[in-house]
Amino acid sequence: MSSVFGSDAHAPQEIAARVRDVGVAKAQLPWLTQALLGVLAGAFIGLGGMMFTLVASDASLGFAASRWLGGLVFSLGLVLVIVAGAELFTGNNLIAMAWASGQVSTGALLRNWAIVCVANFAGAAGLALLVWLSAHTTLNQGDVGHTAVRIAMAKAELPWIQAFFRGLLCNVLVCMAVWMAMAGRSVTDKAVAIVFPITAFVAAGFEHSVANMYLFPLAEMLRASAGLQVEFAWLWRNLVPVIAGNLVGGSVLVALVYYVIYRRGAATISSLEPSRKASDG
């Protein structure tokens, strides 16, 4: 039977139910499983960050082309997370829908976010170490490494308020990408749903905490190898406000907004089902 949209994609109210159910399942995972899947997600997003830095190091590209193409290749990270399977802090902010439904306790919600966030950091920083050891940053006459350091320094200098709102806007788009990927039934469906929102947030210069967990350690390794002093101010100057912004953007502006919409509209939606089925027939 075709859906109301004339395709086999899940309708928005069905996505809401799926997001809620997946949130319950994620919160119930053993802590070791959450941690290991979180390490994978950090590494996957780091691969997206690696590809973005590679594109950004090409000075022959114009500003818009560089941002757009960089965002496109960064999408690799979330495609890997969704298709291969991993636990990503920013995407897991959608568990707030299951929490609002009363199916996940506050303790389980916070435990998942804490474990996954720390594990994402471990995976992203671990990938940064491997990338540094591989001498990948020497490509393009060393401009790949110079670009990584330049981007990291610019991020570290953002005022807290800007970092917070860039993080907020970023995770609205990331969680919308995850939300829309839940509508798909095939790998192609999911990839197409992911690419446009992710490309948009990267091109717009918004802040993704897990991507930064890859970029900052890599930049510090490069600085240390050049004889410069290693700094850790980015931990609170960037990551703290960006994580907070990601959390509000994903859990409040996406998960809880959709929860309110479909909870209040449940009766209306149900009353429309007979007419939809008749139309489909």
Short mmCIF file of C-alpha atoms in Angstrom, two decimals:
data_model
loop_
_atom_site.label_atom_id
_atom_site.label_comp_id
_atom_site.label_asym_id
_atom_site.label_seq_id
_atom_site.Cartn_x
_atom_site.Cartn_y
_atom_site.Cartn_z
CA MET A 1 0.00 0.00 0.00
CA SER A 2 1.42 3.39 -0.93
CA SER A 3 1.67 6.12 1.66
CA VAL A 4 -0.02 9.49 1.67
CA PHE A 5 3.07 10.86 -0.09
CA GLY A 6 2.79 8.44 -2.99
CA SER A 7 5.92 6.49 -1.98
CA ASP A 8 6.96 3.89 0.53
CA ALA A 9 8.60 6.46 2.83
CA HIS A 10 7.34 6.60 6.39
CA ALA A 11 4.96 9.51 7.07
CA PRO A 12 6.02 12.14 9.66
CA GLN A 13 3.80 10.76 12.42
CA GLU A 14 5.27 7.31 11.77
CA ILE A 15 8.76 8.77 12.02
CA ALA A 16 7.85 10.22 15.41
CA ALA A 17 6.82 6.78 16.65
CA ARG A 18 9.99 5.20 15.26
CA VAL A 19 12.21 7.87 16.84
CA ARG A 20 10.49 7.27 20.19
CA ASP A 21 10.91 3.51 19.96
CA VAL A 22 14.54 3.75 18.84
CA GLY A 23 15.18 6.13 21.72
CA VAL A 24 13.87 3.57 24.18
CA ALA A 25 16.09 0.89 22.67
CA LYS A 26 19.16 3.14 22.76
CA ALA A 27 18.62 4.04 26.41
CA GLN A 28 18.35 0.35 27.31
CA LEU A 29 21.64 -0.69 25.69
CA PRO A 30 24.32 -2.00 28.09
CA TRP A 31 26.82 0.71 28.96
CA LEU A 32 29.70 -1.13 27.25
CA THR A 33 27.71 -1.39 24.03
CA GLN A 34 26.87 2.31 24.22
CA ALA A 35 30.53 3.13 24.79
CA LEU A 36 31.91 1.00 21.96
CA LEU A 37 29.29 2.25 19.50
CA GLY A 38 30.08 5.77 20.71
CA VAL A 39 33.78 5.28 19.92
CA LEU A 40 32.82 4.18 16.41
CA ALA A 41 30.59 7.23 15.92
CA GLY A 42 33.38 9.58 17.04
CA ALA A 43 35.72 7.99 14.50
CA PHE A 44 33.08 8.12 11.76
CA ILE A 45 32.42 11.83 12.31
CA GLY A 46 36.18 12.36 12.45
CA LEU A 47 36.45 10.84 8.97
CA GLY A 48 33.94 13.41 7.78
CA GLY A 49 36.03 16.14 9.43
CA MET A 50 39.15 14.79 7.74
CA MET A 51 37.48 15.01 4.33
CA PHE A 52 36.20 18.53 5.03
CA THR A 53 39.71 19.69 5.96
CA LEU A 54 41.10 18.15 2.78
CA VAL A 55 38.64 20.12 0.65
CA ALA A 56 39.17 23.33 2.64
CA SER A 57 42.92 23.14 2.02
CA ASP A 58 42.42 23.65 -1.73
CA ALA A 59 42.95 27.38 -2.27
CA SER A 60 41.84 27.10 -5.90
CA LEU A 61 38.22 26.67 -4.84
CA GLY A 62 36.05 29.73 -4.33
CA PHE A 63 34.51 30.41 -0.93
CA ALA A 64 31.02 29.08 -1.72
CA ALA A 65 32.32 26.08 -3.67
CA SER A 66 34.72 25.16 -0.88
CA ARG A 67 32.02 25.36 1.80
CA TRP A 68 29.48 23.46 -0.25
CA LEU A 69 31.85 20.70 -1.34
CA GLY A 70 33.31 20.48 2.17
CA GLY A 71 29.83 20.00 3.60
CA LEU A 72 29.06 17.37 1.00
CA VAL A 73 32.07 15.21 1.87
CA PHE A 74 31.53 15.75 5.61
CA SER A 75 28.18 13.98 5.17
CA LEU A 76 30.21 10.76 5.02
CA GLY A 77 30.37 10.82 8.82
CA LEU A 78 26.64 10.70 9.49
CA VAL A 79 26.01 8.27 6.63
CA LEU A 80 28.43 5.87 8.34
CA VAL A 81 26.76 6.41 11.71
CA ILE A 82 23.24 5.76 10.40
CA VAL A 83 23.94 2.97 7.91
CA ALA A 84 26.79 1.11 9.65
CA GLY A 85 25.35 1.68 13.12
CA ALA A 86 26.88 3.77 15.91
CA GLU A 87 25.89 5.97 18.85
CA LEU A 88 26.35 9.69 18.21
CA PHE A 89 25.75 12.22 21.00
CA THR A 90 24.19 14.83 18.74
CA GLY A 91 21.80 12.36 17.11
CA ASN A 92 20.98 10.77 20.47
CA ASN A 93 19.56 14.08 21.62
CA LEU A 94 16.41 12.77 19.92
CA ILE A 95 16.01 10.32 22.83
CA ALA A 96 14.33 13.31 24.50
CA MET A 97 11.18 12.26 22.63
CA ALA A 98 11.13 8.89 24.41
CA TRP A 99 11.85 10.69 27.69
CA ALA A 100 8.95 13.10 27.14
CA SER A 101 6.71 10.09 26.41
CA GLY A 102 7.59 8.69 29.83
CA GLN A 103 9.28 5.61 28.37
CA VAL A 104 12.84 6.58 29.31
CA SER A 105 13.81 7.79 32.78
CA THR A 106 15.81 10.96 33.35
CA GLY A 107 18.67 8.89 34.72
CA ALA A 108 18.78 6.62 31.66
CA LEU A 109 18.63 9.64 29.34
CA LEU A 110 21.50 11.47 31.05
CA ARG A 111 23.54 8.27 31.36
CA ASN A 112 23.27 7.64 27.61
CA TRP A 113 24.24 11.19 26.75
CA ALA A 114 27.22 11.16 29.14
CA ILE A 115 28.57 7.77 28.06
CA VAL A 116 28.12 8.43 24.37
CA CYS A 117 29.59 11.95 24.52
CA VAL A 118 32.75 10.74 26.28
CA ALA A 119 33.02 7.76 23.94
CA ASN A 120 32.60 10.04 20.91
CA PHE A 121 35.52 12.11 22.22
CA ALA A 122 37.66 8.97 22.55
CA GLY A 123 36.81 7.81 19.03
CA ALA A 124 37.33 11.22 17.44
CA ALA A 125 40.61 11.88 19.26
CA GLY A 126 41.78 8.34 18.48
CA LEU A 127 41.16 8.90 14.79
CA ALA A 128 43.01 12.23 15.01
CA LEU A 129 46.03 10.35 16.38
CA LEU A 130 45.91 7.83 13.54
CA VAL A 131 45.57 10.59 10.94
CA TRP A 132 48.54 12.43 12.46
CA LEU A 133 50.67 9.27 12.53
CA SER A 134 49.78 8.57 8.88
CA ALA A 135 51.20 11.96 7.80
CA HIS A 136 47.93 12.65 5.98
CA THR A 137 48.26 16.29 7.01
CA THR A 138 51.39 16.69 4.85
CA LEU A 139 49.29 16.42 1.70
CA ASN A 140 49.06 19.46 -0.60
CA GLN A 141 52.50 20.60 0.53
CA GLY A 142 51.39 20.57 4.15
CA ASP A 143 48.37 22.81 3.54
CA VAL A 144 46.03 20.13 4.90
CA GLY A 145 47.72 20.39 8.30
CA HIS A 146 47.93 24.18 8.16
CA THR A 147 44.22 24.31 7.35
CA ALA A 148 43.36 22.06 10.30
CA VAL A 149 45.27 24.32 12.70
CA ARG A 150 43.77 27.47 11.20
CA ILE A 151 40.21 26.16 11.49
CA ALA A 152 40.76 24.99 15.06
CA MET A 153 42.19 28.35 16.13
CA ALA A 154 39.25 30.19 14.61
CA LYS A 155 36.82 27.93 16.45
CA ALA A 156 38.65 28.40 19.76
CA GLU A 157 38.33 32.18 19.41
CA LEU A 158 34.56 32.19 19.01
CA PRO A 159 32.72 34.01 21.80
CA TRP A 160 30.63 31.66 23.95
CA ILE A 161 27.34 33.07 22.76
CA GLN A 162 28.27 32.56 19.10
CA ALA A 163 29.57 29.06 19.77
CA PHE A 164 26.34 28.18 21.60
CA PHE A 165 24.00 29.36 18.86
CA ARG A 166 26.14 27.87 16.09
CA GLY A 167 25.95 24.60 18.01
CA LEU A 168 22.20 24.97 18.39
CA LEU A 169 21.63 25.58 14.67
CA CYS A 170 24.00 22.77 13.77
CA ASN A 171 22.12 20.16 15.73
CA VAL A 172 18.73 21.26 14.50
CA LEU A 173 19.99 20.30 11.05
CA VAL A 174 21.79 17.15 12.23
CA CYS A 175 18.71 15.88 14.08
CA MET A 176 16.52 16.73 11.10
CA ALA A 177 18.89 14.64 8.97
CA VAL A 178 18.53 11.74 11.40
CA TRP A 179 14.77 12.30 11.58
CA MET A 180 14.37 12.24 7.80
CA ALA A 181 16.69 9.22 7.47
CA MET A 182 14.17 7.38 9.67
CA ALA A 183 11.63 7.91 6.88
CA GLY A 184 13.69 5.86 4.45
CA ARG A 185 13.62 2.13 3.87
CA SER A 186 16.82 1.77 1.83
CA VAL A 187 20.42 2.89 2.12
CA THR A 188 19.85 5.28 -0.78
CA ASP A 189 16.83 6.82 0.95
CA LYS A 190 18.83 7.40 4.12
CA ALA A 191 21.87 8.83 2.32
CA VAL A 192 19.79 11.32 0.33
CA ALA A 193 17.95 12.43 3.48
CA ILE A 194 21.24 13.00 5.30
CA VAL A 195 23.28 14.83 2.67
CA PHE A 196 21.34 18.08 2.30
CA PRO A 197 20.95 19.09 5.99
CA ILE A 198 24.55 18.11 6.78
CA THR A 199 25.92 19.98 3.78
CA ALA A 200 23.89 23.00 4.87
CA PHE A 201 25.18 23.13 8.46
CA VAL A 202 28.81 22.72 7.41
CA ALA A 203 28.56 25.28 4.61
CA ALA A 204 26.92 27.75 7.02
CA GLY A 205 29.79 27.42 9.51
CA PHE A 206 27.77 25.94 12.37
CA GLU A 207 29.46 24.00 15.18
CA HIS A 208 29.31 20.23 15.68
CA SER A 209 30.80 19.15 19.00
CA VAL A 210 31.93 15.70 17.87
CA ALA A 211 33.59 17.03 14.71
CA ASN A 212 35.45 19.49 16.95
CA MET A 213 36.54 16.58 19.15
CA TYR A 214 38.50 15.37 16.13
CA LEU A 215 39.76 18.71 14.88
CA PHE A 216 41.15 20.15 18.13
CA PRO A 217 43.27 17.12 19.13
CA LEU A 218 44.64 16.92 15.58
CA ALA A 219 45.52 20.61 15.63
CA GLU A 220 47.26 20.26 18.99
CA MET A 221 49.33 17.30 17.74
CA LEU A 222 50.37 19.37 14.74
CA ARG A 223 51.26 22.31 16.97
CA ALA A 224 53.28 20.08 19.29
CA SER A 225 55.19 18.53 16.38
CA ALA A 226 56.06 22.06 15.24
CA GLY A 227 57.48 22.88 18.68
CA LEU A 228 54.54 25.03 19.77
CA GLN A 229 52.95 24.87 23.21
CA VAL A 230 49.95 22.57 23.53
CA GLU A 231 46.83 24.32 24.83
CA PHE A 232 43.59 22.95 26.26
CA ALA A 233 41.56 26.15 26.51
CA TRP A 234 39.37 24.93 23.63
CA LEU A 235 37.83 22.40 26.02
CA TRP A 236 35.79 25.11 27.74
CA ARG A 237 36.05 27.92 25.21
CA ASN A 238 34.50 25.88 22.42
CA LEU A 239 33.35 22.40 23.44
CA VAL A 240 31.35 23.44 26.50
CA PRO A 241 29.13 26.00 24.71
CA VAL A 242 28.91 23.93 21.55
CA ILE A 243 27.81 20.80 23.42
CA ALA A 244 25.21 22.91 25.24
CA GLY A 245 23.99 24.38 21.95
CA ASN A 246 23.86 20.96 20.28
CA LEU A 247 21.85 19.65 23.22
CA VAL A 248 19.25 22.43 23.09
CA GLY A 249 18.98 22.36 19.32
CA GLY A 250 18.47 18.60 19.06
CA SER A 251 16.50 17.76 22.17
CA VAL A 252 14.31 20.87 22.48
CA LEU A 253 13.91 22.33 19.00
CA VAL A 254 13.53 18.98 17.23
CA ALA A 255 12.62 16.13 19.60
CA LEU A 256 10.36 18.00 22.01
CA VAL A 257 8.77 20.16 19.33
CA TYR A 258 7.79 17.09 17.33
CA TYR A 259 6.65 15.36 20.51
CA VAL A 260 4.23 18.22 21.23
CA ILE A 261 3.02 18.31 17.63
CA TYR A 262 2.21 14.64 17.34
CA ARG A 263 0.96 14.16 20.88
CA ARG A 264 -1.57 16.95 20.54
CA GLY A 265 -2.46 15.92 16.99
CA ALA A 266 -2.79 12.21 17.68
CA ALA A 267 -6.59 12.22 17.64
CA THR A 268 -6.74 14.24 14.45
CA ILE A 269 -4.19 12.00 12.77
CA SER A 270 -6.10 8.86 13.79
CA SER A 271 -9.35 10.28 12.47
CA LEU A 272 -7.73 10.85 9.08
CA GLU A 273 -6.52 7.26 8.70
CA PRO A 274 -9.77 5.78 7.29
CA SER A 275 -9.97 8.40 4.58
CA ARG A 276 -6.27 7.92 3.77
CA LYS A 277 -6.70 4.16 3.50
CA ALA A 278 -9.74 4.62 1.28
CA SER A 279 -7.76 7.01 -0.90
CA ASP A 280 -4.82 4.60 -1.06
CA GLY A 281 -7.14 1.81 -2.10
#
